[in-house]
Amino acid sequence: MIQHTVAALLAFALAAAACSRSPGAEGTSPEPIAKGTFHNAEGQRIGVATFTDSGGRPQLEVSVSQLPPGVHGFHVHAVGVCTPPDFKSAGGHLNPDDTHHGRLNPDGPHLGDLPNLAVGANGSADTTFAVSAALLGSGAGSLFQSEGTALVIHADPDDYRTDPSGNSGDRIACAVIERG
């Protein structure tokens, strides 16, 4: 009887330990540091974005739908306001170091420059990008500025060179970034 009780207690302890893994452990998602909800030009909710840090690896997870298929410029903008239909209220790219636009520009990039977003034939994209740790910090490059910040999806691909926005065209979706 004692052996069965000890075995049952051991099994319970192992099960409890398995269920109480820390965020970011295998099979669990890290806690969000920041998040946002994407809206299109008509004001409809079309997706979400979540910033996390898993073991010193800052990343941005994006899940959107109802977008035109193809490749779209994608950036962190310097003002946390998303007024449709043109989202110009989000200001320019987050650029605390006053650099030029583009990952391929020798005088760039902006801190807010992100990889292009590839949207499938069904109008959706589910992807994860590595991001700069500065975005999740507390300095000048933080997402948590006094005016806020926003994520913007553009109509055209970013050419990664042309200042100020990579010829990425109109703003077609926007998400205000908020603390997680």
Coordinates of N, CA, C and O in Angstrom, one line a residue:
M1 N 0.8 -1.2 0.0 CA 0.0 0.0 0.0 C 0.9 1.3 0.0 O 0.6 2.2 -0.7
I2 N 1.9 1.3 0.8 CA 2.8 2.4 0.9 C 3.5 2.6 -0.5 O 3.6 3.8 -0.9
Q3 N 3.9 1.5 -1.1 CA 4.6 1.7 -2.4 C 3.6 2.3 -3.4 O 4.0 3.1 -4.2
H4 N 2.4 1.9 -3.4 CA 1.4 2.5 -4.4 C 1.2 4.0 -4.1 O 1.1 4.8 -5.0
T5 N 1.1 4.4 -2.8 CA 1.0 5.8 -2.4 C 2.2 6.6 -2.8 O 2.0 7.7 -3.4
V6 N 3.4 6.1 -2.6 CA 4.6 6.8 -3.0 C 4.6 6.9 -4.5 O 5.0 8.0 -5.1
A7 N 4.3 5.8 -5.2 CA 4.3 5.9 -6.7 C 3.3 6.9 -7.2 O 3.5 7.7 -8.1
A8 N 2.1 6.9 -6.6 CA 1.1 7.9 -7.0 C 1.5 9.3 -6.7 O 1.3 10.2 -7.6
L9 N 2.1 9.6 -5.5 CA 2.6 10.9 -5.2 C 3.8 11.3 -6.2 O 3.8 12.5 -6.6
L10 N 4.6 10.4 -6.5 CA 5.7 10.7 -7.5 C 5.1 11.0 -8.9 O 5.6 12.0 -9.5
A11 N 4.2 10.3 -9.3 CA 3.5 10.5 -10.6 C 2.9 11.9 -10.6 O 2.9 12.7 -11.6
F12 N 2.2 12.2 -9.5 CA 1.5 13.5 -9.4 C 2.5 14.7 -9.4 O 2.4 15.7 -10.1
A13 N 3.7 14.5 -8.7 CA 4.7 15.5 -8.7 C 5.3 15.7 -10.0 O 5.6 16.9 -10.5
L14 N 5.6 14.7 -10.8 CA 6.1 14.8 -12.1 C 5.1 15.5 -13.1 O 5.5 16.3 -13.9
A15 N 3.8 15.1 -13.0 CA 2.8 15.8 -13.8 C 2.7 17.3 -13.5 O 2.6 18.1 -14.4
A16 N 2.8 17.6 -12.2 CA 2.7 19.0 -11.8 C 3.9 19.8 -12.3 O 3.8 20.9 -12.8
A17 N 5.1 19.2 -12.2 CA 6.3 19.9 -12.7 C 6.2 20.1 -14.2 O 6.6 21.1 -14.8
A18 N 5.7 19.1 -15.0 CA 5.6 19.2 -16.4 C 4.6 20.3 -16.8 O 4.8 21.0 -17.8
C19 N 3.6 20.6 -16.0 CA 2.6 21.6 -16.3 C 3.0 23.0 -15.9 O 2.4 24.0 -16.3
S20 N 4.1 23.1 -15.1 CA 4.5 24.4 -14.6 C 5.8 24.9 -15.2 O 6.5 25.6 -14.6
R21 N 6.0 24.6 -16.5 CA 7.2 25.1 -17.2 C 7.2 26.6 -17.3 O 6.1 27.2 -17.4
S22 N 8.3 27.1 -17.3 CA 8.4 28.6 -17.4 C 8.1 29.0 -18.9 O 8.2 28.2 -19.8
P23 N 7.6 30.2 -19.1 CA 7.3 30.7 -20.4 C 8.5 30.6 -21.3 O 9.7 30.8 -20.9
G24 N 8.3 30.1 -22.5 CA 9.3 30.0 -23.5 C 9.9 28.6 -23.5 O 10.7 28.2 -24.4
A25 N 9.5 27.7 -22.5 CA 10.0 26.4 -22.5 C 9.4 25.6 -23.7 O 8.3 26.0 -24.2
E26 N 9.9 24.5 -24.0 CA 9.4 23.7 -25.2 C 7.9 23.4 -25.0 O 7.5 23.0 -23.9
G27 N 7.2 23.7 -26.0 CA 5.7 23.4 -25.9 C 4.9 24.6 -25.4 O 3.7 24.5 -25.3
T28 N 5.5 25.7 -24.9 CA 4.7 26.8 -24.4 C 5.2 28.0 -25.2 O 6.2 28.1 -25.8
S29 N 4.3 29.1 -25.1 CA 4.7 30.3 -25.7 C 5.1 31.3 -24.7 O 4.6 31.3 -23.6
P30 N 6.1 32.1 -25.0 CA 6.6 33.2 -24.1 C 5.4 34.2 -23.9 O 4.6 34.4 -24.8
E31 N 5.5 34.9 -22.7 CA 4.5 35.9 -22.5 C 4.7 37.1 -23.4 O 5.8 37.5 -23.7
P32 N 3.6 37.7 -23.9 CA 3.7 38.8 -24.8 C 4.3 40.1 -24.0 O 3.9 40.3 -22.9
I33 N 5.2 40.7 -24.7 CA 5.8 42.0 -24.1 C 5.0 43.2 -24.7 O 4.7 44.1 -24.0
A34 N 4.5 43.0 -25.9 CA 3.7 44.0 -26.6 C 2.8 43.3 -27.6 O 3.1 42.2 -28.1
K35 N 1.7 44.0 -28.0 CA 0.8 43.4 -28.9 C 0.0 44.5 -29.6 O 0.0 45.6 -29.2
G36 N -0.6 44.1 -30.7 CA -1.4 45.0 -31.5 C -2.4 44.3 -32.3 O -2.3 43.1 -32.6
T37 N -3.5 45.0 -32.6 CA -4.6 44.4 -33.5 C -4.6 45.2 -34.8 O -4.7 46.4 -34.8
F38 N -4.4 44.5 -35.9 CA -4.5 45.2 -37.2 C -5.9 45.4 -37.7 O -6.8 44.6 -37.5
H39 N -6.0 46.6 -38.2 CA -7.3 47.0 -38.9 C -7.0 47.5 -40.3 O -5.9 48.0 -40.6
N40 N -7.9 47.2 -41.2 CA -7.8 47.7 -42.6 C -8.4 49.1 -42.8 O -8.8 49.7 -41.8
A41 N -8.3 49.6 -44.0 CA -8.8 50.9 -44.3 C -10.2 51.2 -44.0 O -10.7 52.3 -43.7
E42 N -11.0 50.1 -43.9 CA -12.4 50.2 -43.6 C -12.7 50.1 -42.1 O -13.8 50.1 -41.7
G43 N -11.6 49.9 -41.3 CA -11.7 49.8 -39.9 C -12.0 48.4 -39.4 O -12.2 48.2 -38.2
Q44 N -12.0 47.4 -40.3 CA -12.3 46.0 -39.8 C -11.0 45.4 -39.2 O -9.9 45.6 -39.7
R45 N -11.2 44.6 -38.2 CA -10.1 43.8 -37.6 C -9.7 42.7 -38.5 O -10.5 41.9 -38.9
I46 N -8.4 42.7 -38.8 CA -7.9 41.7 -39.8 C -6.7 40.9 -39.3 O -6.2 40.0 -40.0
G47 N -6.3 41.1 -38.0 CA -5.2 40.3 -37.5 C -4.6 40.8 -36.2 O -5.0 41.8 -35.7
V48 N -3.5 40.1 -35.8 CA -2.8 40.5 -34.6 C -1.3 40.4 -34.7 O -0.8 39.7 -35.6
A49 N -0.6 41.1 -33.9 CA 0.8 41.0 -33.8 C 1.2 40.9 -32.3 O 0.6 41.5 -31.5
T50 N 2.2 40.1 -32.1 CA 2.7 39.9 -30.7 C 4.2 39.9 -30.7 O 4.9 39.2 -31.4
F51 N 4.8 40.8 -29.8 CA 6.2 40.8 -29.6 C 6.5 40.0 -28.3 O 5.9 40.2 -27.3
T52 N 7.5 39.1 -28.4 CA 7.9 38.3 -27.3 C 9.4 38.3 -27.2 O 10.1 38.7 -28.2
D53 N 9.9 37.7 -26.1 CA 11.4 37.5 -26.0 C 11.5 36.1 -25.4 O 11.1 35.9 -24.2
S54 N 12.0 35.2 -26.1 CA 12.2 33.8 -25.7 C 13.7 33.5 -25.5 O 14.4 33.4 -26.5
G55 N 14.2 33.6 -24.3 CA 15.6 33.3 -24.0 C 16.5 34.2 -24.7 O 17.6 33.8 -25.3
G56 N 16.2 35.5 -24.7 CA 17.1 36.5 -25.4 C 16.9 36.6 -26.9 O 17.7 37.2 -27.5
R57 N 15.9 36.0 -27.4 CA 15.6 36.1 -28.8 C 14.3 36.9 -29.1 O 13.2 36.3 -29.1
P58 N 14.4 38.2 -29.2 CA 13.2 39.0 -29.4 C 12.6 38.7 -30.8 O 13.3 38.6 -31.7
Q59 N 11.3 38.6 -30.8 CA 10.6 38.3 -32.1 C 9.2 38.9 -32.1 O 8.7 39.3 -31.1
L60 N 8.8 39.0 -33.4 CA 7.4 39.5 -33.7 C 6.7 38.4 -34.4 O 7.1 38.0 -35.5
E61 N 5.5 38.0 -33.8 CA 4.6 37.0 -34.5 C 3.5 37.8 -35.1 O 2.9 38.6 -34.4
V62 N 3.2 37.5 -36.4 CA 2.1 38.2 -37.1 C 1.2 37.2 -37.7 O 1.6 36.2 -38.3
S63 N -0.1 37.4 -37.5 CA -1.2 36.6 -38.1 C -2.2 37.6 -38.6 O -2.9 38.3 -37.9
V64 N -2.3 37.7 -40.0 CA -3.2 38.6 -40.6 C -4.0 37.9 -41.7 O -3.6 36.9 -42.3
S65 N -5.1 38.5 -42.1 CA -5.9 37.9 -43.2 C -6.6 39.1 -44.0 O -6.4 40.3 -43.6
Q66 N -7.3 38.8 -45.0 CA -8.0 39.8 -45.8 C -7.1 40.9 -46.5 O -7.5 42.0 -46.6
L67 N -5.9 40.5 -46.8 CA -5.0 41.4 -47.5 C -4.8 40.9 -48.9 O -5.0 39.8 -49.2
P68 N -4.4 41.8 -49.8 CA -4.1 41.4 -51.2 C -2.9 40.4 -51.2 O -1.9 40.7 -50.5
P69 N -3.0 39.3 -51.9 CA -1.8 38.4 -52.0 C -0.6 39.1 -52.6 O -0.7 40.1 -53.3
G70 N 0.6 38.7 -52.1 CA 1.8 39.2 -52.6 C 2.7 39.7 -51.5 O 2.5 39.4 -50.3
V71 N 3.7 40.4 -51.8 CA 4.7 40.9 -50.8 C 4.4 42.3 -50.5 O 4.2 43.2 -51.3
H72 N 4.5 42.6 -49.2 CA 4.1 44.0 -48.7 C 5.2 44.5 -47.7 O 5.7 43.8 -46.9
G73 N 5.5 45.8 -47.9 CA 6.4 46.5 -46.9 C 5.8 46.4 -45.6 O 4.5 46.5 -45.4
F74 N 6.6 46.4 -44.5 CA 6.1 46.2 -43.2 C 7.1 46.9 -42.2 O 8.3 46.7 -42.3
H75 N 6.6 47.8 -41.4 CA 7.4 48.7 -40.6 C 6.8 49.0 -39.3 O 5.6 49.1 -39.1
V76 N 7.7 49.4 -38.3 CA 7.3 50.0 -37.1 C 7.3 51.5 -37.3 O 8.3 52.1 -37.7
H77 N 6.2 52.1 -37.0 CA 6.0 53.6 -37.2 C 6.1 54.3 -35.9 O 5.8 53.7 -34.8
A78 N 6.4 55.6 -35.9 CA 6.8 56.3 -34.7 C 5.6 56.9 -33.9 O 5.9 57.5 -32.8
V79 N 4.4 56.7 -34.3 CA 3.3 57.3 -33.6 C 2.2 56.2 -33.4 O 1.9 55.5 -34.4
G80 N 1.7 56.0 -32.2 CA 0.7 55.0 -31.9 C -0.7 55.4 -32.2 O -1.5 55.3 -31.3
V81 N -0.9 55.8 -33.4 CA -2.3 56.2 -33.9 C -2.5 55.6 -35.2 O -1.7 55.8 -36.1
C82 N -3.7 54.9 -35.4 CA -4.0 54.3 -36.7 C -5.4 54.8 -37.1 O -6.4 54.1 -36.9
T83 N -5.4 55.9 -37.8 CA -6.7 56.5 -38.3 C -6.9 56.1 -39.7 O -6.1 56.5 -40.6
P84 N -7.9 55.3 -40.0 CA -8.2 54.9 -41.4 C -8.7 56.1 -42.2 O -9.2 57.1 -41.5
P85 N -8.7 56.2 -43.5 CA -8.3 55.0 -44.3 C -6.8 55.0 -44.7 O -6.4 54.0 -45.2
D86 N -6.1 56.1 -44.5 CA -4.7 56.1 -45.0 C -3.6 55.8 -44.0 O -2.5 55.6 -44.3
F87 N -4.0 55.8 -42.7 CA -3.0 55.6 -41.6 C -1.8 56.5 -41.5 O -0.8 56.2 -40.9
K88 N -1.9 57.6 -42.2 CA -0.8 58.6 -42.1 C -0.6 59.1 -40.7 O 0.5 59.6 -40.3
S89 N -1.6 58.9 -39.8 CA -1.5 59.3 -38.4 C -0.4 58.6 -37.7 O 0.0 59.0 -36.6
A90 N 0.1 57.5 -38.2 CA 1.1 56.7 -37.6 C 2.5 57.3 -37.8 O 3.5 56.8 -37.3
G91 N 2.6 58.4 -38.5 CA 3.9 59.1 -38.7 C 4.8 58.2 -39.6 O 4.5 57.3 -40.3
G92 N 6.1 58.6 -39.5 CA 7.2 57.9 -40.3 C 7.7 56.7 -39.5 O 7.2 56.4 -38.4
H93 N 8.7 56.1 -40.0 CA 9.3 54.9 -39.4 C 9.9 55.3 -38.1 O 10.5 56.4 -37.9
L94 N 9.9 54.4 -37.1 CA 10.7 54.5 -35.9 C 12.2 54.6 -36.3 O 12.7 53.7 -36.9
N95 N 12.8 55.7 -36.0 CA 14.2 56.0 -36.5 C 14.9 56.9 -35.5 O 15.3 58.0 -35.8
P96 N 15.2 56.4 -34.3 CA 15.8 57.2 -33.3 C 17.3 57.5 -33.6 O 17.8 58.5 -33.1
D97 N 17.9 56.8 -34.5 CA 19.3 57.1 -34.8 C 19.5 58.0 -36.1 O 20.6 58.2 -36.5
D98 N 18.3 58.4 -36.6 CA 18.3 59.3 -37.8 C 19.1 58.8 -39.0 O 20.0 59.4 -39.5
T99 N 18.9 57.5 -39.3 CA 19.5 56.8 -40.4 C 18.6 56.9 -41.6 O 17.5 57.4 -41.6
H100 N 19.1 56.4 -42.8 CA 18.3 56.3 -44.0 C 17.6 55.0 -44.0 O 17.9 54.0 -43.2
H101 N 16.5 54.9 -44.8 CA 15.7 53.7 -44.8 C 16.4 52.6 -45.6 O 17.1 52.8 -46.6
G102 N 16.2 51.4 -45.1 CA 16.6 50.2 -45.9 C 17.7 49.3 -45.3 O 18.7 49.8 -45.0
R103 N 17.3 48.0 -45.3 CA 18.3 47.0 -44.8 C 19.5 46.9 -45.8 O 20.6 46.5 -45.4
L104 N 19.3 47.3 -47.0 CA 20.4 47.2 -48.0 C 21.0 48.6 -48.3 O 21.9 48.7 -49.1
N105 N 20.5 49.6 -47.6 CA 21.1 51.0 -47.8 C 22.3 51.1 -46.9 O 22.3 50.8 -45.7
P106 N 23.5 51.5 -47.5 CA 24.7 51.6 -46.7 C 24.5 52.6 -45.5 O 25.3 52.5 -44.6
D107 N 23.6 53.5 -45.6 CA 23.3 54.5 -44.6 C 22.1 54.2 -43.7 O 21.6 55.0 -43.0
G108 N 21.7 52.9 -43.8 CA 20.5 52.5 -43.0 C 20.8 51.3 -42.1 O 22.0 51.0 -42.0
P109 N 19.8 50.7 -41.6 CA 18.4 50.9 -41.8 C 17.8 51.7 -40.6 O 18.5 52.0 -39.6
H110 N 16.5 52.1 -40.7 CA 15.8 52.6 -39.6 C 15.6 51.4 -38.6 O 15.5 50.3 -39.0
L111 N 15.4 51.7 -37.4 CA 15.1 50.7 -36.4 C 13.8 50.1 -36.7 O 13.6 48.9 -36.5
G112 N 12.9 50.8 -37.3 CA 11.5 50.3 -37.6 C 11.4 49.5 -38.9 O 10.3 49.1 -39.2
D113 N 12.5 49.4 -39.6 CA 12.5 48.6 -40.9 C 12.4 47.1 -40.5 O 13.3 46.6 -39.8
L114 N 11.4 46.5 -41.1 CA 11.2 45.0 -40.9 C 11.3 44.3 -42.2 O 11.2 45.0 -43.3
P115 N 11.4 43.0 -42.2 CA 11.4 42.3 -43.5 C 10.0 42.4 -44.1 O 9.0 42.7 -43.4
N116 N 9.9 42.2 -45.4 CA 8.6 42.3 -46.1 C 7.7 41.2 -45.6 O 8.2 40.1 -45.1
L117 N 6.5 41.4 -45.7 CA 5.4 40.4 -45.3 C 4.9 39.7 -46.5 O 4.4 40.4 -47.4
A118 N 5.0 38.4 -46.6 CA 4.6 37.6 -47.7 C 3.1 37.1 -47.4 O 2.9 36.4 -46.4
V119 N 2.2 37.6 -48.2 CA 0.8 37.2 -48.0 C 0.4 36.2 -49.1 O 0.7 36.4 -50.3
G120 N -0.2 35.1 -48.6 CA -0.5 34.0 -49.5 C -1.7 34.3 -50.4 O -2.4 35.3 -50.3
A121 N -2.0 33.4 -51.3 CA -3.1 33.5 -52.3 C -4.4 33.7 -51.6 O -5.4 34.3 -52.2
N122 N -4.5 33.1 -50.4 CA -5.8 33.2 -49.6 C -5.9 34.6 -48.9 O -6.9 34.8 -48.1
G123 N -4.9 35.4 -49.0 CA -5.0 36.8 -48.4 C -4.5 36.8 -46.9 O -4.7 37.7 -46.2
S124 N -3.8 35.7 -46.5 CA -3.4 35.6 -45.1 C -1.9 35.4 -45.0 O -1.2 35.0 -45.9
A125 N -1.3 35.8 -43.8 CA 0.1 35.6 -43.5 C 0.2 35.2 -42.1 O -0.4 35.9 -41.2
D126 N 0.9 34.2 -41.8 CA 1.2 33.8 -40.4 C 2.7 33.6 -40.4 O 3.2 32.6 -40.9
T127 N 3.5 34.5 -39.7 CA 4.9 34.4 -39.7 C 5.5 35.0 -38.4 O 4.8 35.6 -37.7
T128 N 6.8 34.7 -38.3 CA 7.5 35.2 -37.1 C 8.8 35.8 -37.6 O 9.5 35.3 -38.5
F129 N 9.1 37.1 -37.2 CA 10.4 37.8 -37.5 C 11.2 38.0 -36.3 O 10.7 38.2 -35.2
A130 N 12.5 37.9 -36.4 CA 13.4 38.3 -35.4 C 13.4 39.9 -35.4 O 13.3 40.5 -36.5
V131 N 13.5 40.5 -34.2 CA 13.5 42.0 -34.1 C 14.6 42.4 -33.2 O 15.1 41.6 -32.4
S132 N 15.0 43.7 -33.3 CA 16.0 44.2 -32.5 C 15.6 44.2 -31.0 O 14.4 44.6 -30.7
A133 N 16.5 43.9 -30.1 CA 16.2 44.0 -28.7 C 15.9 45.4 -28.2 O 15.1 45.6 -27.3
A134 N 16.4 46.4 -29.0 CA 16.1 47.8 -28.6 C 14.6 48.1 -28.6 O 14.1 48.9 -27.9
L135 N 13.9 47.4 -29.5 CA 12.4 47.6 -29.6 C 11.7 47.3 -28.3 O 10.7 47.9 -27.9
L136 N 12.2 46.3 -27.6 CA 11.6 45.8 -26.4 C 12.1 46.4 -25.1 O 11.7 46.1 -24.0
G137 N 13.1 47.2 -25.3 CA 13.8 47.9 -24.1 C 13.1 49.1 -23.7 O 11.9 49.3 -23.9
S138 N 13.9 50.0 -23.1 CA 13.3 51.2 -22.5 C 13.9 52.5 -23.1 O 13.6 53.6 -22.6
G139 N 14.8 52.4 -24.0 CA 15.5 53.6 -24.5 C 14.8 54.3 -25.7 O 13.6 54.1 -25.9
A140 N 15.5 55.1 -26.4 CA 15.0 55.8 -27.5 C 14.4 54.9 -28.6 O 13.5 55.4 -29.3
G141 N 14.8 53.7 -28.7 CA 14.3 52.8 -29.7 C 13.2 51.9 -29.3 O 12.7 51.0 -30.0
S142 N 12.7 52.1 -28.1 CA 11.7 51.3 -27.5 C 10.3 51.5 -28.2 O 10.0 52.6 -28.7
L143 N 9.5 50.4 -28.2 CA 8.2 50.5 -28.8 C 7.3 51.4 -27.9 O 6.3 51.9 -28.3
F144 N 7.7 51.6 -26.6 CA 6.9 52.3 -25.6 C 7.2 53.8 -25.5 O 7.5 54.2 -24.4
Q145 N 7.2 54.5 -26.6 CA 7.5 55.9 -26.6 C 6.2 56.7 -26.1 O 5.1 56.2 -26.0
S146 N 6.4 58.0 -25.7 CA 5.3 58.7 -25.2 C 4.2 58.9 -26.2 O 3.0 59.0 -25.8
E147 N 4.5 59.0 -27.5 CA 3.5 59.1 -28.5 C 3.1 57.7 -29.0 O 2.2 57.6 -29.9
G148 N 3.6 56.6 -28.4 CA 3.3 55.3 -28.8 C 4.0 54.9 -30.1 O 4.8 55.7 -30.7
T149 N 3.7 53.7 -30.6 CA 4.2 53.2 -31.9 C 3.1 52.4 -32.6 O 2.2 52.0 -31.9
A150 N 3.3 52.1 -33.8 CA 2.4 51.3 -34.6 C 3.1 50.4 -35.6 O 4.2 50.7 -36.0
L151 N 2.5 49.3 -36.0 CA 2.9 48.5 -37.1 C 2.1 48.9 -38.3 O 0.8 49.0 -38.2
V152 N 2.7 49.0 -39.5 CA 2.0 49.4 -40.7 C 2.4 48.4 -41.8 O 3.5 48.1 -42.0
I153 N 1.3 47.9 -42.5 CA 1.5 47.1 -43.7 C 1.2 47.9 -44.9 O 0.2 48.6 -44.9
H154 N 2.1 47.9 -45.8 CA 2.0 48.7 -47.0 C 1.5 47.9 -48.2 O 1.6 46.7 -48.2
A155 N 1.1 48.6 -49.3 CA 0.5 48.0 -50.5 C 1.5 47.2 -51.3 O 1.2 46.2 -51.9
D156 N 2.7 47.7 -51.3 CA 3.8 47.2 -52.2 C 5.0 46.7 -51.5 O 5.1 47.0 -50.3
P157 N 5.8 45.9 -52.1 CA 7.0 45.4 -51.4 C 8.0 46.6 -51.1 O 8.0 47.6 -51.8
D158 N 8.7 46.4 -50.0 CA 9.8 47.3 -49.7 C 11.0 47.0 -50.5 O 11.4 45.8 -50.5
D159 N 11.7 47.9 -51.1 CA 12.9 47.6 -51.9 C 14.1 47.6 -51.1 O 15.2 47.3 -51.5
Y160 N 14.0 47.9 -49.8 CA 15.1 47.9 -48.8 C 16.2 48.9 -49.0 O 17.2 48.8 -48.4
R161 N 15.9 49.9 -49.9 CA 17.0 50.9 -50.2 C 16.5 52.3 -50.2 O 17.2 53.2 -49.7
T162 N 15.3 52.5 -50.8 CA 14.9 53.9 -51.0 C 14.4 54.6 -49.8 O 13.5 54.1 -49.1
D163 N 14.9 55.8 -49.5 CA 14.5 56.6 -48.4 C 13.3 57.4 -48.7 O 13.2 57.9 -49.9
P164 N 12.3 57.5 -47.9 CA 12.2 57.2 -46.6 C 11.4 55.8 -46.3 O 11.4 55.4 -45.2
S165 N 10.8 55.2 -47.3 CA 9.9 54.1 -47.0 C 10.1 52.9 -47.9 O 9.3 52.0 -48.0
G166 N 11.2 52.9 -48.8 CA 11.4 51.7 -49.6 C 10.4 51.6 -50.8 O 10.3 50.5 -51.3
N167 N 9.8 52.7 -51.2 CA 8.8 52.6 -52.3 C 7.8 51.6 -52.0 O 7.3 50.9 -52.9
S168 N 7.3 51.5 -50.8 CA 6.4 50.5 -50.4 C 4.9 50.9 -50.5 O 4.0 50.1 -50.2
G169 N 4.7 52.0 -51.0 CA 3.3 52.4 -51.4 C 2.4 52.8 -50.2 O 2.9 53.1 -49.1
D170 N 1.1 52.8 -50.5 CA 0.1 53.2 -49.6 C 0.1 52.3 -48.3 O 0.5 51.1 -48.4
R171 N -0.4 52.8 -47.3 CA -0.6 52.1 -46.0 C -1.9 51.4 -46.1 O -3.0 52.1 -46.2
I172 N -2.0 50.1 -45.9 CA -3.2 49.4 -46.1 C -3.8 48.7 -44.8 O -4.9 48.3 -44.8
A173 N -2.9 48.6 -43.8 CA -3.3 48.1 -42.5 C -2.4 48.6 -41.4 O -1.3 49.0 -41.7
C174 N -3.0 48.7 -40.2 CA -2.3 49.4 -39.1 C -2.7 48.7 -37.8 O -3.8 48.4 -37.6
A175 N -1.7 48.6 -36.9 CA -2.0 48.1 -35.5 C -1.2 49.0 -34.5 O 0.0 49.2 -34.6
V176 N -1.9 49.6 -33.6 CA -1.3 50.3 -32.5 C -0.7 49.3 -31.5 O -1.3 48.3 -31.2
I177 N 0.6 49.6 -31.2 CA 1.3 48.7 -30.3 C 1.1 49.1 -28.8 O 1.2 50.2 -28.5
E178 N 0.7 48.1 -28.0 CA 0.5 48.3 -26.6 C 1.3 47.3 -25.8 O 1.6 46.2 -26.3
R179 N 1.6 47.6 -24.6 CA 2.2 46.7 -23.7 C 1.4 45.4 -23.6 O 0.2 45.5 -23.5
G180 N 2.1 44.3 -23.5 CA 1.5 43.0 -23.4 C 0.7 42.8 -22.2 O -0.2 42.1 -22.0

